[in-house]
CSV table of C-alpha atoms and ligand atoms in Angstrom, one decimal:
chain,number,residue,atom,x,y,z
K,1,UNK,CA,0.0,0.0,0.0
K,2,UNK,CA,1.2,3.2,-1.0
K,3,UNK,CA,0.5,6.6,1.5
K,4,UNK,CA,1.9,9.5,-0.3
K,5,UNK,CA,1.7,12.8,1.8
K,6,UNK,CA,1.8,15.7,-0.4
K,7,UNK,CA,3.3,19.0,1.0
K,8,UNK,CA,3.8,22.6,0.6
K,9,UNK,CA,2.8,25.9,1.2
K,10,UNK,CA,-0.2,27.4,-0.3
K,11,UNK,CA,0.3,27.3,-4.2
K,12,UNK,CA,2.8,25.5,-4.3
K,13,UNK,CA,0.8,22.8,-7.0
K,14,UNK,CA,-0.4,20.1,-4.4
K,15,UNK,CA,-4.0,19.9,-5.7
K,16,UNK,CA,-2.8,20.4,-9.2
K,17,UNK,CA,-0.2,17.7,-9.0
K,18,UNK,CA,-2.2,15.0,-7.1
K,19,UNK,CA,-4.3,14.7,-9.9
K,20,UNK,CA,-1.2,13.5,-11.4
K,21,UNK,CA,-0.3,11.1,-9.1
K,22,UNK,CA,-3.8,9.6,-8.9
K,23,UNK,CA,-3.8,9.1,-12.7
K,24,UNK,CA,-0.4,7.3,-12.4
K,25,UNK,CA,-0.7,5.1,-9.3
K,26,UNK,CA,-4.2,4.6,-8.7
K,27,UNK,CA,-4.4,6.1,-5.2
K,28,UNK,CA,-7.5,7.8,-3.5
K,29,UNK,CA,-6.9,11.7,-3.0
K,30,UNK,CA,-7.9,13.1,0.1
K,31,UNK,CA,-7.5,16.7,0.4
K,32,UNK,CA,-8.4,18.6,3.0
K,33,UNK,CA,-9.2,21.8,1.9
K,34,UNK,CA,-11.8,20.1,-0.9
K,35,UNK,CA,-13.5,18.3,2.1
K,36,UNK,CA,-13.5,21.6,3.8
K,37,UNK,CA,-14.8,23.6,0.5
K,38,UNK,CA,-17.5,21.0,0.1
K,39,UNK,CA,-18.9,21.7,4.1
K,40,UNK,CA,-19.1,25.4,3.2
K,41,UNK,CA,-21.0,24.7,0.1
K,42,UNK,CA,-23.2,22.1,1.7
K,43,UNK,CA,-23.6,25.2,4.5
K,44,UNK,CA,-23.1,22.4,6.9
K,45,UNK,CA,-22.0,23.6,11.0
K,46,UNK,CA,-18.7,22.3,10.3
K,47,UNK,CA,-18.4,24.2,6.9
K,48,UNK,CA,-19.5,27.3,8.7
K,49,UNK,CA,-17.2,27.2,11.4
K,50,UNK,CA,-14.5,26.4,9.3
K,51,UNK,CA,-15.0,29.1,6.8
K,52,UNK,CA,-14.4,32.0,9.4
K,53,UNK,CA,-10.4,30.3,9.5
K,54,UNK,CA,-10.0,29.9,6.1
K,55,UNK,CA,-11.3,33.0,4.6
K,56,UNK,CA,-8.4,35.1,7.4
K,57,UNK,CA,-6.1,32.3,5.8
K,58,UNK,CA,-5.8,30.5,9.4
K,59,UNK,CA,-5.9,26.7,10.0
K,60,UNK,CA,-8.9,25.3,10.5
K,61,UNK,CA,-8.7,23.3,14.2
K,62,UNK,CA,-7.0,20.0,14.2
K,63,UNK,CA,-9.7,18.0,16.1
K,64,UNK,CA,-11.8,19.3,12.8
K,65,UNK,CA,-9.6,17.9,10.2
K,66,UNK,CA,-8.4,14.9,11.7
K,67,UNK,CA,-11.8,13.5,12.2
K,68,UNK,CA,-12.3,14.2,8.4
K,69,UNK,CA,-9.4,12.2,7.7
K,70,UNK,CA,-10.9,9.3,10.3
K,71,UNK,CA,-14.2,9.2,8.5
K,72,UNK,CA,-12.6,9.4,5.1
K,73,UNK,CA,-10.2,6.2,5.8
K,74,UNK,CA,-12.8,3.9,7.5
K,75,UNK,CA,-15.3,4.4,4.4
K,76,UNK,CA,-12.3,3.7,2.1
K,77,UNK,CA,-10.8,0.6,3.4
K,78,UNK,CA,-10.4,-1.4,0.2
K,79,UNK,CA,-8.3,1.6,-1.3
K,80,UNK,CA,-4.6,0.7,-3.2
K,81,UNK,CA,-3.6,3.8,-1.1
K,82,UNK,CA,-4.0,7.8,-0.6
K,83,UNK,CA,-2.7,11.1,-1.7
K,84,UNK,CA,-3.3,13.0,1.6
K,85,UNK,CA,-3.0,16.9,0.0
K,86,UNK,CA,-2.8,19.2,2.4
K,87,UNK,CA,-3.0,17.0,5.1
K,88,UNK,CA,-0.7,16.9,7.8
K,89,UNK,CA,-0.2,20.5,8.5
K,90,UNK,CA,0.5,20.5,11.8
K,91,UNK,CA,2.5,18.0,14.1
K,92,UNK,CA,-0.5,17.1,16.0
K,93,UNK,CA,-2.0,16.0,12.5
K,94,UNK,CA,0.7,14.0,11.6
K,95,UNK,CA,1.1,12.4,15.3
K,96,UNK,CA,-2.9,12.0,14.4
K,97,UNK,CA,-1.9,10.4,10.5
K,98,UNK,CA,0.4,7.8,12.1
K,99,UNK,CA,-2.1,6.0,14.5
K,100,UNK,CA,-4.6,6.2,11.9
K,101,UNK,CA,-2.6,4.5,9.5
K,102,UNK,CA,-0.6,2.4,12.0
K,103,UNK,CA,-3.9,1.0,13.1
K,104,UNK,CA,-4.1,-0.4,9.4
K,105,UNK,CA,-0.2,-1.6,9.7
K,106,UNK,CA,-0.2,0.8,6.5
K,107,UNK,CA,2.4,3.8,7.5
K,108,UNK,CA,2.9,7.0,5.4
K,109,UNK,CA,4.9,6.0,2.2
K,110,UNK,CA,6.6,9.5,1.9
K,111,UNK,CA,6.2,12.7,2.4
K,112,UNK,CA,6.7,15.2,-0.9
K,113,UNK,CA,7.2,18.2,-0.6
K,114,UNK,CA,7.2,20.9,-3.5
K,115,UNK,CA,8.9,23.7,-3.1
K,116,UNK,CA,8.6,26.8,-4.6
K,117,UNK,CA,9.8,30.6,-4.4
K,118,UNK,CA,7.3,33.1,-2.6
K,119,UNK,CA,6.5,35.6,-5.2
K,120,UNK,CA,5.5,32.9,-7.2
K,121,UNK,CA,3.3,31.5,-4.8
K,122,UNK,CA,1.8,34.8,-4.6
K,123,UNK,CA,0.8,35.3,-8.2
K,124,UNK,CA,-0.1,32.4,-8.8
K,125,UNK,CA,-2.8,32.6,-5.7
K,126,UNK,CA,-3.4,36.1,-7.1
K,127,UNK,CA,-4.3,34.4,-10.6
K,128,UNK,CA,-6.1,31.9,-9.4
K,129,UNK,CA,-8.2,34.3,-7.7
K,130,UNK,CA,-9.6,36.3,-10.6
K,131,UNK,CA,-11.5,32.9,-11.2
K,132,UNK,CA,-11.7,31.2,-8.2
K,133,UNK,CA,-14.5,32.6,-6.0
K,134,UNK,CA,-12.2,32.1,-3.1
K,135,UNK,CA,-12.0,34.6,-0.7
K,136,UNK,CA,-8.5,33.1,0.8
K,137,UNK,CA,-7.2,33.9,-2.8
K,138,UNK,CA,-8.3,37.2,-3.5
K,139,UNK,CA,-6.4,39.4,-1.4
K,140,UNK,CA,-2.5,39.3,-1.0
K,141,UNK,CA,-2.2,40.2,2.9
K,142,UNK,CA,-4.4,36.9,3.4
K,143,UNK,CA,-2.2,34.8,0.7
K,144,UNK,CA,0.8,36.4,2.7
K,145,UNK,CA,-0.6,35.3,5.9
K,146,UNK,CA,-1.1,31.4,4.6
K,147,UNK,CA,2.4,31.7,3.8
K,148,UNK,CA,3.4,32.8,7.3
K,149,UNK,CA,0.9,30.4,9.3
K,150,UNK,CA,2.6,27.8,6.4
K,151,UNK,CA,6.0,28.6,8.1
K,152,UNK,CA,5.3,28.8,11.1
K,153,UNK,CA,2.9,25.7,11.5
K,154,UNK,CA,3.4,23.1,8.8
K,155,UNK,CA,7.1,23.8,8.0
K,156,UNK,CA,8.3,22.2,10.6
K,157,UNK,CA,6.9,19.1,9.8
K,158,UNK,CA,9.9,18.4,7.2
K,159,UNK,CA,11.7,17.8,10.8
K,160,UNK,CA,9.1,15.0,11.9
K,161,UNK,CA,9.8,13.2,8.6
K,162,UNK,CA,13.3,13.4,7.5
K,163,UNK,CA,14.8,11.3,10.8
K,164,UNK,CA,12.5,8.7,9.2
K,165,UNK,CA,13.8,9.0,6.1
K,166,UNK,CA,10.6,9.6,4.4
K,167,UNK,CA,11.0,13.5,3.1
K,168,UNK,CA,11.6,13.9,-0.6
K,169,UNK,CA,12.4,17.4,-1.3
K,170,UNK,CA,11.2,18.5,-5.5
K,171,UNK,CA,11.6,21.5,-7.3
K,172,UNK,CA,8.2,22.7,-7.5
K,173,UNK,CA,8.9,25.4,-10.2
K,174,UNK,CA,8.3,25.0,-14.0
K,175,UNK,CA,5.6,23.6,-15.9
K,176,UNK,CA,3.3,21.6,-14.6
K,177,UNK,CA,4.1,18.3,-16.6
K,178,UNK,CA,7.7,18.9,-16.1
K,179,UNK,CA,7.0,19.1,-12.0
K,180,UNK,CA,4.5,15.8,-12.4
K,181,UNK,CA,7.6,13.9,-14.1
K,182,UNK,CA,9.9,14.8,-11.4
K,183,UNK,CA,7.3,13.3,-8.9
K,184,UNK,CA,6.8,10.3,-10.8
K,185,UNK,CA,10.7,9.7,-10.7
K,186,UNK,CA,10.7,10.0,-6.9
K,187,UNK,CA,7.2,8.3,-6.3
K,188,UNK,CA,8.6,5.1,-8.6
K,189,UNK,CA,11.2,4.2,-6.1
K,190,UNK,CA,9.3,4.1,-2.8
B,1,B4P,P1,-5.9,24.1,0.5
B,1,B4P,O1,-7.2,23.8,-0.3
B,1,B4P,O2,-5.1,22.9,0.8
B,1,B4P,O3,-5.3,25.2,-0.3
B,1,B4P,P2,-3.8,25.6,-0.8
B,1,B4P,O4,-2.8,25.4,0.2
B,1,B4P,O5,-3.9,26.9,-1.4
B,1,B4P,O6,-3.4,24.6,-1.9
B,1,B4P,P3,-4.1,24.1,-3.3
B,1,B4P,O7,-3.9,22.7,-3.3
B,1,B4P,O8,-5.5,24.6,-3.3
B,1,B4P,O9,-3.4,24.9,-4.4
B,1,B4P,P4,-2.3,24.4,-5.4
B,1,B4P,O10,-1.1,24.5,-4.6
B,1,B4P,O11,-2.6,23.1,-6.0
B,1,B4P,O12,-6.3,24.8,1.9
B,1,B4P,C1,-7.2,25.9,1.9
B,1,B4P,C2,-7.4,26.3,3.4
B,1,B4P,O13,-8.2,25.2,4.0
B,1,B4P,C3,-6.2,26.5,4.3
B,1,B4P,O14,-5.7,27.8,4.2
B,1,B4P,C4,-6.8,26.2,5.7
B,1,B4P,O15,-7.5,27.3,6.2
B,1,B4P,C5,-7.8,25.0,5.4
B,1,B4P,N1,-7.1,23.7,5.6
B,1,B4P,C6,-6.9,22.8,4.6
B,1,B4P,N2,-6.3,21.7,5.1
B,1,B4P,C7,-6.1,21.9,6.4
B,1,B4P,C8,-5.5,21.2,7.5
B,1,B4P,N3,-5.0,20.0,7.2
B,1,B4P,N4,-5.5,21.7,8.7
B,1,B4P,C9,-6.0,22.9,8.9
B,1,B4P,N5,-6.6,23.7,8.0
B,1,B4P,C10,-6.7,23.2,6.7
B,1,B4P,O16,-2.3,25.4,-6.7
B,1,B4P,C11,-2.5,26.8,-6.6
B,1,B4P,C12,-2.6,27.4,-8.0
B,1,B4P,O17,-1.4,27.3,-8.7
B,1,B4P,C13,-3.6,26.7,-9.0
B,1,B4P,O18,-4.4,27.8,-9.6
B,1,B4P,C14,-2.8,26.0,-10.0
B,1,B4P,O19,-3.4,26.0,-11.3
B,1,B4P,C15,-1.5,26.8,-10.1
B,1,B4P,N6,-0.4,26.0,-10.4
B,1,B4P,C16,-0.1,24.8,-9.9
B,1,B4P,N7,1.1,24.4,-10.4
B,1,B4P,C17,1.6,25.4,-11.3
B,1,B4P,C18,2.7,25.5,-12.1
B,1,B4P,N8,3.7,24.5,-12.2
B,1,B4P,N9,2.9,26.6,-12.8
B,1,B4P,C19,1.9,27.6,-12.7
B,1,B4P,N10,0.8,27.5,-12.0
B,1,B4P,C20,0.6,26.4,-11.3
């Protein structure tokens, strides 16, 4: 089984590149922020209290997402594996991840993380605001403030990872087929 964990700050192509990986290995994607997008829609309690993070560009709680995840795995228990995109993002999520999926004796594969420079975070958030509809992309002091909350709060996640050898650092910038090939490449080997 094959548990890919699919990391980087906001923009940095996770959503766009999972579809990639999905295509290639036949996992199930689970991303957080789509779960999250579809509570607001649905106007659901959850969606609403969610919303008031996410539109300031804060993390929604952890208890929140995690039993997301939990629901998520125990409806999909015949699955080849998962893309988790954008999911861990804190340490207490990924403490969370590993009895999840240690419970299954199916641990996290790897953990990919894209990077990318910050101005091009930026305009591609900006961009993808113009069509988007989302408030978290529309306005550069919130994209600037994912990016803090990002390195303040996820970043150091690459520290719970490498000492188990499961961080794969990728360039993140380029096209998108050119990023997807060097994921591939990586993704092959584990
Ligand atoms: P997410 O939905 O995860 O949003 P994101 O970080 O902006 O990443 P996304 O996947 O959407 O964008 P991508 O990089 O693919 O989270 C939104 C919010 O939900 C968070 O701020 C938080 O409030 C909440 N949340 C979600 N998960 C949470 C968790 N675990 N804990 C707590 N809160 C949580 O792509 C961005 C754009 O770049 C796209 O328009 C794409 O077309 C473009 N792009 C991609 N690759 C490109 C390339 N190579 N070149 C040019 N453009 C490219």
């Amino acid at each position: 089984m094959l548990n890919l964990v699919l990391f980087g700050p906001p923009g940095a192509g996770k959503g766009t590149q999972a579809e990639y990986l999905i295509e290639s290995f036949g996992l199930n994607h689970i991303s957080t922020g789509d779960l999250l997008r579809s509570e607001i829609a649905g106007k659901t309690d959850l969606g609403l209290e969610a919303k008031k993070f996410m539109d300031k560009g804060e993390l929604v709680p952890d208890a929140v997402v995690i039993g997301m995840i939990k629901s998520k795995l125990d409806s999909n228990k015949d699955a080849k594996g998962f893309i988790f995109d954008g999911f861990p993002r804190t340490v207490d999520q990924a403490k969370a991840l590993d009895e999840l999926l240690n419970n299954n004796g199916t641990p996290v594969s790897g953990m990919l993380s894209l990077e990318v420079e910050k101005q091009e975070l930026i305009d591609r958030l900006m961009l993808r605001g113009k069509s988007s509809g989302r408030a978290d992309d529309q306005d550069q002091s919130i994209i600037e403030n994912r990016i803090n909350v990002y390195n303040e709060k996820t970043l150091p996640l690459i520290e719970y990872y490498r000492p188990q050898n499961k961080h794969f650092g990728i360039n993140g910038m380029g096209s998108i087929e050119d990023i997807a090939g060097r994921l591939k490449a990586v993704v092959s080997k584990l």
